[in-house]
Coordinates of C-alpha atoms and ligand atoms in Angstrom, one line a residue:
M1 CA 100.9 120.5 103.6
S2 CA 103.0 118.2 101.6
H3 CA 100.5 116.2 100.0
C4 CA 102.5 113.8 97.7
N5 CA 103.3 111.3 100.3
R6 CA 99.6 109.0 100.7
K7 CA 100.0 106.2 102.0
L8 CA 98.1 103.1 101.7
R9 CA 98.0 101.7 105.3
P10 CA 95.9 97.3 104.5
R11 CA 92.8 97.5 106.8
R12 CA 90.6 94.9 108.0
Y13 CA 86.8 95.6 107.7
L14 CA 83.7 93.3 108.1
M15 CA 80.7 93.5 106.0
C16 CA 77.3 91.4 106.0
R17 CA 75.8 90.9 102.5
P18 CA 72.7 92.2 101.7
S19 CA 71.0 88.9 101.6
F20 CA 68.0 89.7 103.0
F21 CA 68.0 93.8 102.5
E22 CA 64.3 95.7 101.8
V23 CA 62.8 99.1 103.5
T24 CA 60.1 97.5 105.8
Y25 CA 60.2 100.3 108.4
S26 CA 61.0 103.6 108.7
I27 CA 63.4 104.7 111.2
N28 CA 64.7 107.9 108.7
P29 CA 64.0 110.2 106.6
W30 CA 65.9 108.1 103.4
M31 CA 63.4 105.5 104.2
D32 CA 60.1 105.0 102.3
P33 CA 58.6 101.0 102.4
D34 CA 56.6 102.1 99.6
K35 CA 58.9 102.6 97.4
P36 CA 60.6 99.0 96.2
V37 CA 63.8 97.8 96.3
D38 CA 65.6 95.4 94.5
T39 CA 67.1 93.0 96.8
E40 CA 69.5 91.2 94.0
L41 CA 70.4 94.4 92.7
A42 CA 71.4 95.9 96.0
V43 CA 73.3 92.2 96.3
A44 CA 75.5 92.6 93.5
Q45 CA 76.3 96.8 94.3
W46 CA 77.4 95.7 97.5
E47 CA 79.6 93.0 95.6
R48 CA 81.2 95.5 94.1
L49 CA 82.6 97.5 96.8
R50 CA 83.4 94.0 98.4
Q51 CA 85.5 93.2 95.4
L52 CA 86.9 96.3 95.2
Y53 CA 87.8 96.2 98.5
L54 CA 89.6 93.4 98.1
N55 CA 91.5 94.4 94.7
L56 CA 92.9 96.8 97.0
G57 CA 95.0 94.9 99.5
H58 CA 92.2 95.2 102.7
R59 CA 91.2 92.0 104.3
V60 CA 87.4 91.4 104.0
D61 CA 85.5 88.9 106.8
L62 CA 81.6 88.5 106.8
I63 CA 79.4 88.0 109.3
D64 CA 76.4 86.0 108.0
P65 CA 72.8 87.7 107.6
L66 CA 70.0 87.2 108.7
P67 CA 66.3 87.1 107.7
D68 CA 64.5 89.7 109.5
L69 CA 67.5 92.1 110.1
P70 CA 67.1 93.6 106.8
D71 CA 69.5 96.6 108.3
M72 CA 71.7 94.5 108.9
V73 CA 73.5 94.7 106.0
Y74 CA 74.7 98.5 107.6
A75 CA 77.5 96.9 109.6
A76 CA 79.3 100.0 110.6
N77 CA 76.6 99.6 112.9
G78 CA 76.6 96.5 114.7
A79 CA 80.2 97.6 117.0
T80 CA 83.3 99.5 117.2
V81 CA 86.8 97.8 117.4
V82 CA 89.8 100.0 118.8
D83 CA 92.6 98.2 120.1
G84 CA 91.1 94.8 119.3
K85 CA 88.8 95.6 122.0
V86 CA 85.3 95.1 120.2
L87 CA 82.6 97.9 122.0
G88 CA 78.7 95.9 121.2
A89 CA 76.6 98.3 119.7
H90 CA 72.9 99.1 121.4
F91 CA 70.4 99.9 119.0
R92 CA 68.0 102.9 119.7
N93 CA 65.5 100.9 117.4
A94 CA 63.5 98.3 118.5
E95 CA 64.1 97.0 114.9
R96 CA 67.1 96.9 115.1
V97 CA 68.1 96.1 118.5
P98 CA 68.9 92.0 117.8
E99 CA 71.6 93.2 115.7
G100 CA 73.6 94.0 119.0
P101 CA 74.0 90.2 119.9
A102 CA 74.2 89.0 116.6
Y103 CA 77.4 91.3 116.1
L104 CA 78.5 90.3 119.7
D105 CA 78.5 87.0 118.4
W106 CA 80.5 87.1 115.2
F107 CA 83.1 88.8 117.4
R108 CA 83.0 86.0 120.5
S109 CA 83.4 83.2 117.5
N110 CA 86.1 85.1 115.4
G111 CA 88.9 85.5 117.9
F112 CA 88.2 89.1 119.9
T113 CA 88.1 88.3 123.8
E114 CA 87.2 91.8 125.4
L115 CA 84.0 92.3 124.8
H116 CA 81.8 95.0 126.2
Y117 CA 78.5 94.7 126.5
P118 CA 77.0 98.2 126.2
E119 CA 74.7 99.5 129.1
H120 CA 73.9 102.9 127.2
V121 CA 72.2 103.4 123.3
N122 CA 75.7 103.1 120.5
E123 CA 75.1 102.6 117.1
G124 CA 78.8 101.1 116.6
E125 CA 81.0 103.2 113.9
G126 CA 77.8 105.1 112.8
D127 CA 77.9 107.5 115.5
F128 CA 81.9 106.9 116.5
L129 CA 84.8 107.6 114.2
I130 CA 88.5 107.2 115.2
T131 CA 91.2 109.5 114.8
G132 CA 94.5 109.7 115.9
S133 CA 93.8 111.3 118.8
W134 CA 90.0 111.1 119.5
V135 CA 86.8 109.3 119.5
L136 CA 84.7 111.2 117.4
A137 CA 81.2 111.0 119.0
G138 CA 77.4 111.9 116.9
T139 CA 74.6 112.5 119.5
G140 CA 71.5 113.5 118.5
F141 CA 69.5 111.3 116.8
R142 CA 70.5 107.9 118.0
S143 CA 73.4 107.3 120.0
T144 CA 72.9 109.3 123.5
R145 CA 75.4 111.0 125.4
A146 CA 75.7 107.6 128.5
G147 CA 76.9 105.9 126.0
H148 CA 80.2 108.0 124.6
A149 CA 81.0 108.3 128.4
E150 CA 80.6 104.2 128.3
A151 CA 82.6 104.5 125.1
Q152 CA 85.6 106.7 126.7
E153 CA 85.9 104.5 129.8
F154 CA 86.1 101.3 127.9
F155 CA 88.2 102.5 125.4
G156 CA 90.4 105.0 127.3
R157 CA 90.3 107.9 124.5
P158 CA 88.6 111.1 124.6
V159 CA 85.6 111.2 123.1
I160 CA 84.4 114.3 121.0
S161 CA 80.8 114.5 121.5
L162 CA 79.4 116.5 118.9
Q163 CA 75.4 117.3 118.3
L164 CA 74.1 116.5 114.4
T165 CA 71.3 118.4 113.8
D166 CA 69.5 117.6 110.8
P167 CA 67.5 114.6 110.7
S168 CA 68.8 113.7 107.1
Y169 CA 72.2 113.4 108.6
Y170 CA 70.9 110.9 111.9
H171 CA 74.2 109.5 112.1
L172 CA 77.7 111.1 112.4
D173 CA 79.4 109.0 109.5
T174 CA 76.7 110.4 107.0
A175 CA 78.4 114.2 108.2
L176 CA 81.8 113.1 109.1
M177 CA 84.7 111.1 107.5
V178 CA 88.2 110.5 108.6
L179 CA 90.6 110.6 106.0
D180 CA 93.5 110.0 108.1
T181 CA 95.3 110.2 110.9
D182 CA 93.9 113.5 112.2
E183 CA 91.8 114.2 108.8
I184 CA 89.0 115.1 108.4
A185 CA 85.9 115.7 106.2
Y186 CA 82.6 117.0 107.0
N187 CA 79.2 119.2 106.3
P188 CA 79.2 122.0 108.5
A189 CA 75.4 122.1 108.0
A190 CA 74.7 118.6 109.4
F191 CA 75.6 120.4 113.4
T192 CA 74.8 122.7 116.0
P193 CA 76.9 125.8 115.9
G194 CA 78.9 124.3 119.0
S195 CA 79.6 121.4 117.4
R196 CA 81.3 123.1 114.0
A197 CA 83.1 125.3 116.5
V198 CA 84.9 122.5 117.9
L199 CA 85.7 121.0 115.3
E200 CA 87.0 124.2 113.9
E201 CA 89.4 124.4 116.6
L202 CA 90.1 120.6 116.4
F203 CA 90.2 120.1 112.8
P204 CA 90.9 123.9 111.0
N205 CA 92.5 122.3 107.6
A206 CA 89.4 119.9 107.4
V207 CA 88.3 119.5 103.7
L208 CA 84.2 121.2 104.1
A209 CA 81.5 119.0 102.5
G210 CA 79.3 121.2 100.5
P211 CA 75.1 120.4 100.4
Q212 CA 74.9 118.4 97.0
D213 CA 77.8 115.9 97.8
A214 CA 76.5 115.6 101.4
A215 CA 72.8 115.1 100.0
V216 CA 74.6 112.1 98.0
F217 CA 76.1 110.6 101.1
G218 CA 79.6 111.7 100.1
L219 CA 81.0 112.0 103.2
N220 CA 79.6 108.0 104.1
A221 CA 82.9 107.2 102.7
V222 CA 85.9 104.6 103.4
S223 CA 89.6 106.2 103.1
D224 CA 92.9 104.0 103.6
G225 CA 94.9 106.9 103.7
L226 CA 95.1 106.6 99.8
N227 CA 92.2 105.7 98.6
V228 CA 88.7 107.3 99.3
V229 CA 86.0 104.8 98.9
L230 CA 83.0 107.0 98.0
P231 CA 79.0 107.2 96.2
E232 CA 80.1 108.0 92.6
S233 CA 77.4 110.7 92.7
A234 CA 79.6 113.1 94.9
T235 CA 81.8 114.5 92.6
G236 CA 82.8 118.0 93.8
L237 CA 84.1 116.7 96.8
A238 CA 86.0 113.5 94.7
A239 CA 87.7 116.3 92.9
Q240 CA 88.3 118.3 96.7
L241 CA 90.2 114.6 98.5
R242 CA 92.0 114.8 94.5
E243 CA 94.0 117.7 95.4
R244 CA 94.5 117.1 98.8
G245 CA 96.6 113.6 97.2
F246 CA 93.6 111.5 97.8
R247 CA 92.6 108.9 95.1
P248 CA 88.8 109.4 95.0
V249 CA 87.3 106.2 94.0
G250 CA 83.1 106.0 93.0
V251 CA 80.8 103.4 93.5
D252 CA 76.9 102.9 93.0
L253 CA 75.1 101.8 95.8
S254 CA 71.5 103.4 95.3
E255 CA 69.5 100.3 96.1
L256 CA 71.3 100.5 100.1
L257 CA 71.1 104.1 99.5
K258 CA 67.2 104.0 99.9
G259 CA 68.0 102.3 103.4
G260 CA 69.9 105.8 104.5
G261 CA 72.8 103.8 103.8
S262 CA 76.6 104.1 101.6
V263 CA 80.1 102.8 101.6
K264 CA 81.0 103.6 105.4
C265 CA 77.6 102.2 106.6
C266 CA 78.4 98.8 104.8
T267 CA 82.0 98.7 105.9
L268 CA 83.3 97.9 109.8
E269 CA 86.8 98.6 110.2
L270 CA 88.2 95.8 112.8
R271 CA 91.5 98.2 114.4
E272 CA 93.7 95.3 115.9
S273 CA 96.0 98.0 117.7
T274 CA 97.1 101.3 116.3
A275 CA 101.1 99.5 116.3
Ligands
LIG1 N1 68.3 102.2 107.6 C1 69.1 101.7 109.0 C2 68.8 102.5 109.8 O1 68.4 104.1 109.8 C3 70.3 102.6 108.2 C4 71.1 102.7 108.7 C5 73.0 103.2 107.9 N2 74.1 103.2 108.6 C6 75.1 104.2 108.8 N3 76.1 103.7 109.1 N4 74.9 105.4 109.3 O2 69.9 102.6 111.0

């Protein structure tokens, strides 16, 4: 494989400033309501991520954060957008349910006309990752297989269901990332043997992340085809990516990690069309 011609494709992202971010409940093993959160620092770290995207030439839209929805900063969970079609999110946990309609409102007011109000549980791009050929879909903790089927019908793209096994990697985007069209990186230990076999079959040249990089949320990263923005402590993964011709860009999102999220969780990609 030749890697010298990695190419940045400008993206459009949606983000939500963590003005009301805190950890008041626990719905994943990373969240400890007894551990203090520095909201101001969270905002500063998030602001650096937004600025980085702008400096790389991407467009960043913003949705207003709402008080009482501390997890709204994790915009990736707010919807899934493919070919300009918006599949709304339907959260598993009561604490996050109101985020679904809040995000759909944003899409309705911002010129998106093909909206689907979901019947089954799906947590947006937390569990749906789009490659050139497929929609990779996680289940086991949050999104359901019925939610996967609903996505397949709405987008008309083949959905590959993958079973997650480790509660620390409860969303697909904590265990797997899309690097380029049909090129991915993942943490094999986060999947059942059957799902691992499916990934090996579909992506024989995937980057396999080690446990240390996975544990610092190294796979919760965003690639534009050239730059891969990832948590700075995922140094092993960064080296693997550099070897493949990518440009890893490390960022510090330590405060957001206290809610169980990092770079990708804070970033929803708005795909207007595949052309
Ligand atoms: N506290 C949030 C939750 O548990 C974190 C979501 C992280 N987002 C993501 N795309 N993995 O739902």
